[in-house]
Amino acid sequence: MQIKCVGESGTTASGDILIKIEPCEGEDIDVEIYSTVGKQFSRQIKTAIINTLQELNVSGIRVLAKDNGALDYAIKARTQTAVCRAGKVLSFDWGVLSDEQNKENDAVCSR
Amino acid sequence: MLKNAIGREIPERIEGLGELTPYQGPFAIRPKNRRRGPQLRQVEPGEKKLLPNLEKALIETGAHDGMTISFHHHFREGDYLLDKVIDAAARIGLKNLVIAPSSLTNVHSSLIEHIKNGVIKRIETSGLRGSLGEFISKGMMDTPVIIRSHGGRARAIEAGETKIDIAFLSVSSCDNYGNASGCVGRNVCGALGYAMVDAKYAEKVVLVTDTLVDYPNVPASIDQTDVDHIVVIDAIGDSGGIMSGPLRHTSSPRDLLIAEYTAKVVEYSGYFKDGFSIQSGSGGASLAVARFLRDKMLEKNITASFMMGGISAQHTVMLKEGFVRKLYDTQTFDLEAVKSLAENPNHVEISAAYYANPHSKGAVVNCLDVGILSALEIDTDFNVNVITGSDGIIRGASGGHSDIAAGAKLKIVIAPLVRKRMPIVVDRVNTVTTPGETIDVLVTDWGIAVNQKQPELMAVLGKTGLPLYDIKELQEKAESITGRPDLIKYTDRIVGIVEYRDGSIIDVIRQVM
Amino acid sequence: MNRIRRTMLFVPGNNPSMINDPHIYKPDSIIFDLEDSVSLKEKDAARFLVYNALKSIDYGQTERVVRINALNTPYGREDLEAIVRAAPDAIRLPKAESADDLCTADQIISEIESKAGLAEGSVKLIAAIETALGVINAYKIASAGQRVTAVALGAEDFITDMKSERTNSGFELHVARIQILMAARAAKIDALDTVFSDVADEDGFKQEVMYIKKLGFDGKSVIHPRQIEMVHSIFTPTVEEVSYAKRVIEAAVEAETSGSGVIALDGKMIDKPIVERAYRVIGLAKEVRALA
């Protein structure tokens, strides 16, 4: 996905995370994290952000995260939202996130 | 290094603090010594006690390098005196002081400067918070701090282990001969329970007030027979620093859920009958427990014999309404409660020693049925940490936690399973302040765990439909929500020692990397 | 599976700290809201948040419902695209006014289910009736296909549409309640009552819950966890009710085996509908116990 402008999502309320994404030169993903639980969780927060970005095929960006104890699902959601906003996505292809996975699960179940 | 009875490694001695005794069990250490009081002194008729300022008081009381001075924390976040006295001590060139306040709060960050410039060498306290706690956790003091419970501090003072050279005690009002009260004056703080111990046992006692009143200022919490000098200053503290304003009830559904479970545990425990007694803290969930119990008391037509702890407006309302017959008050938490202490004869001020000293002929905690306690962390052995945060930084207070846990018949720790992303029920707490063998029940928003040491209670609660779990299951649940936190990295250096109430060492706090 | 839906707890869809664990308050259903509690600027954020929550959080036995935006808004269609893929138990469709509204939603959901590899019909529909037209068409809505599992009254919008005023007694809602209830009964699906917004008014709330239970509703939407226990206690058969129901059933069984056509208990004749009600009480009591 192409990042066109600055995209922001989330809040700094308890249990939430504020994610700001901006385009930058090159193909790197540069992540900066400030977290109230940084000592114990900054590694996992970073992993959640990077995995989400890779899933959406995004690179060449700078990410600023201000975390106040968000769980991984919320980090993922805020990152996805920020990416869509930064990519000015009008209609998100939800199949990308889930259809394959659902079908795989289905295949596993029916086996 | 020796391992104490809960498996924590304790050094045999620490430079500047001497030999250490490892914790051996809640009542393993029997006291052998005598109470150590101050040198007798004769104040003759006509002698004046008023002194013009704090410097003069320091000089007059024989202040010297390396001495120990004490304070109380009844004004909590509104305390002015400690800073003023240390500033005065710095001005007259004193060095290497040991300060032994009953606790320290966020307002005491200016001590950092005085530690750096050598005025303060060592600290003994119940709690440490804010930038001072962080400063100490980062290893910036040469000698580790000593953390004590309120009962443990009273014990150490009476036993002469903490030998206070001068106690500087702020009092809301005082006459010119040393009769002092916390309920009358420009800035009131209510009970003077911590200060009462210092007044009895310090070598020299200096009262500091902003409201000098006519003799005799009675009833007095601290009386003239213990007081050497009196200094009048502009303001001793800010009453607003103890909670002011109308009583606020929590509307947090999580707090209410925990409170509801807790009230049910109390109700079914067998202790909830006419004349029962309870201590509950000042947190939102704790106060809600008392409210739920009030409804149940009404239903069952019973009343409580006494309540204790930090006393707040809610307790005083229950006293007025007749739900409880007496309130024991060591520390008053709001202005409404100060008013009650002044006016209601059934609202009784007690000293920290009366409240919790283990080496006495019976502290009030021994008479408690139910104690409701908080936790920053609790582990699968029920050991509780109320002093260091999940990041290893000192940001709490030992308070009366271990005293109540040791004394009461039913000890309940209440906490959310997860606070922000922090799991609160963990494998191993960063620091132990209260041993798990003195905790009976953990109540969280996800469910309840009973200590295996209480099979009868487990059986009773098992029949109630309450959501009971093994504490290990709660720990796993917490971790499944948060993910496994990275371990906090410590250096070998010890920055604090945590005394159990009997003076043995239950844990040490190490420098955070 | 026949779910019980005594309480449906509304949770704002863009608030992680409330989405993390509303099931600890033990509602029968959680409604993650993408509609009124989410501002227009945050519709996308809430959609991603609820989607990921449903994908990763185990809400245990609690029914997971998502209230989407109406399909005639710019958000409703994408809400379905996202949420159906996260496989909730049901979608709550706001402002349902006709059978067509339900059929349209049903078709879209079927398409997504098929694309996403989910079993067709796995995501149910709850129709929220919030307008005069919706009330008039209540039975058509309630019977608009297999997917529709419940109808719910949304009072605030209904009152506005009707130019009525909200009162404590709720007489302005009476016809709507009865109509929706009858529609649900005729279609053999659940009927759910509207929220009670004054959380502090415990007495008023209790009165209303007792009233709608007597009318015959299956449950009530709630906006605060504190309201759950009250609804559950009112909707859970009491010990006396259960033991009476048991005796009725025993008497019926006895009459059956003895070949007597007449069922009698304590000298009174018991009609067949009474026996049916007794079975229903026992069934509900069993389900409640299974949940606890």
Tab-separated table of C-alpha atoms in Angstrom, chain A:
chain	number	residue	atom	x	y	z
A	1	MET	CA	0.000	0.000	0.000
A	2	GLN	CA	1.226	3.482	-0.861
A	3	ILE	CA	1.633	6.023	1.964
A	4	LYS	CA	0.801	9.496	0.687
A	5	CYS	CA	0.599	11.753	3.698
A	6	VAL	CA	0.677	11.804	7.484
A	7	GLY	CA	-1.913	9.503	9.023
A	8	GLU	CA	-2.858	9.401	12.683
A	9	SER	CA	-5.127	7.154	14.728
A	10	GLY	CA	-5.942	6.343	18.322
A	11	THR	CA	-5.634	8.334	21.536
A	12	THR	CA	-3.438	8.440	24.617
A	13	ALA	CA	-6.312	7.378	26.875
A	14	SER	CA	-5.759	4.434	29.197
A	15	GLY	CA	-5.650	1.193	27.226
A	16	ASP	CA	-5.187	2.995	23.912
A	17	ILE	CA	-2.267	3.917	21.669
A	18	LEU	CA	-1.751	6.883	19.369
A	19	ILE	CA	-0.117	5.909	16.093
A	20	LYS	CA	1.270	8.466	13.677
A	21	ILE	CA	2.582	7.340	10.310
A	22	GLU	CA	4.451	9.472	7.806
A	23	PRO	CA	6.162	8.656	4.536
A	24	CYS	CA	9.952	8.815	4.379
A	25	GLU	CA	12.731	8.068	1.895
A	26	GLY	CA	13.772	4.485	1.271
A	27	GLU	CA	12.183	1.168	2.151
A	28	ASP	CA	12.786	1.126	5.904
A	29	ILE	CA	10.236	1.073	8.674
A	30	ASP	CA	11.408	3.327	11.450
A	31	VAL	CA	9.439	2.867	14.675
A	32	GLU	CA	9.715	5.125	17.712
A	33	ILE	CA	7.791	4.069	20.819
A	34	TYR	CA	6.910	5.926	23.989
A	35	SER	CA	4.992	3.711	26.372
A	36	THR	CA	3.876	3.768	29.982
A	37	VAL	CA	4.668	0.054	30.009
A	38	GLY	CA	7.776	0.358	27.839
A	39	LYS	CA	10.153	-1.554	30.084
A	40	GLN	CA	8.043	-4.683	29.886
A	41	PHE	CA	6.317	-4.343	26.526
A	42	SER	CA	8.050	-2.041	24.028
A	43	ARG	CA	9.512	-5.057	22.239
A	44	GLN	CA	6.055	-6.599	21.799
A	45	ILE	CA	4.494	-3.279	20.803
A	46	LYS	CA	7.099	-2.891	18.082
A	47	THR	CA	6.511	-6.423	16.828
A	48	ALA	CA	2.749	-5.834	16.666
A	49	ILE	CA	3.214	-2.610	14.686
A	50	ILE	CA	5.722	-4.080	12.234
A	51	ASN	CA	3.719	-7.260	11.625
A	52	THR	CA	0.643	-5.187	10.883
A	53	LEU	CA	2.553	-2.983	8.455
A	54	GLN	CA	4.014	-5.994	6.682
A	55	GLU	CA	0.587	-7.564	6.370
A	56	LEU	CA	-0.529	-4.410	4.548
A	57	ASN	CA	2.654	-4.300	2.464
A	58	VAL	CA	3.718	-0.928	3.766
A	59	SER	CA	7.302	0.293	3.976
A	60	GLY	CA	9.277	3.485	3.634
A	61	ILE	CA	7.620	5.087	6.613
A	62	ARG	CA	8.292	6.524	10.002
A	63	VAL	CA	5.989	5.459	12.867
A	64	LEU	CA	5.582	7.337	16.101
A	65	ALA	CA	3.677	5.453	18.809
A	66	LYS	CA	2.512	6.880	22.127
A	67	ASP	CA	1.200	3.957	24.115
A	68	ASN	CA	-0.800	3.922	27.325
A	69	GLY	CA	-1.149	0.191	27.866
A	70	ALA	CA	-2.947	-0.874	24.670
A	71	LEU	CA	-3.295	-4.597	24.027
A	72	ASP	CA	-1.979	-6.072	20.774
A	73	TYR	CA	-5.370	-6.086	18.999
A	74	ALA	CA	-5.764	-2.348	19.638
A	75	ILE	CA	-2.203	-1.628	18.496
A	76	LYS	CA	-2.966	-3.539	15.321
A	77	ALA	CA	-6.269	-1.701	14.764
A	78	ARG	CA	-4.757	1.726	15.344
A	79	THR	CA	-1.890	0.924	12.979
A	80	GLN	CA	-4.269	-0.280	10.267
A	81	THR	CA	-6.414	2.831	10.648
A	82	ALA	CA	-3.392	5.142	10.514
A	83	VAL	CA	-2.122	3.357	7.393
A	84	CYS	CA	-5.497	3.721	5.646
A	85	ARG	CA	-5.647	7.369	6.572
A	86	ALA	CA	-2.070	7.953	5.425
A	87	GLY	CA	-2.773	6.066	2.218
A	88	LYS	CA	-6.058	7.928	1.664
A	89	VAL	CA	-7.788	4.591	1.203
A	90	LEU	CA	-11.442	5.115	0.297
A	91	SER	CA	-12.561	1.518	0.326
A	92	PHE	CA	-10.447	-0.962	2.221
A	93	ASP	CA	-10.189	-4.493	0.867
A	94	TRP	CA	-11.133	-6.473	3.958
A	95	GLY	CA	-10.539	-9.726	2.143
A	96	VAL	CA	-6.795	-9.037	2.355
A	97	LEU	CA	-6.857	-9.259	6.130
A	98	SER	CA	-9.059	-12.244	6.638
A	99	ASP	CA	-10.406	-14.324	3.780
A	100	GLU	CA	-7.359	-16.514	3.265
A	101	GLN	CA	-7.007	-17.049	6.969
A	102	ASN	CA	-10.675	-17.999	7.355
A	103	LYS	CA	-10.418	-20.444	4.506
A	104	GLU	CA	-7.309	-21.991	6.005
A	105	ASN	CA	-9.046	-22.397	9.347
A	106	ASP	CA	-11.987	-23.901	7.534
A	107	ALA	CA	-9.707	-26.322	5.711
A	108	VAL	CA	-8.103	-27.335	8.980
A	109	CYS	CA	-11.508	-27.863	10.576
A	110	SER	CA	-12.914	-29.946	7.747
A	111	ARG	CA	-9.858	-32.158	7.535
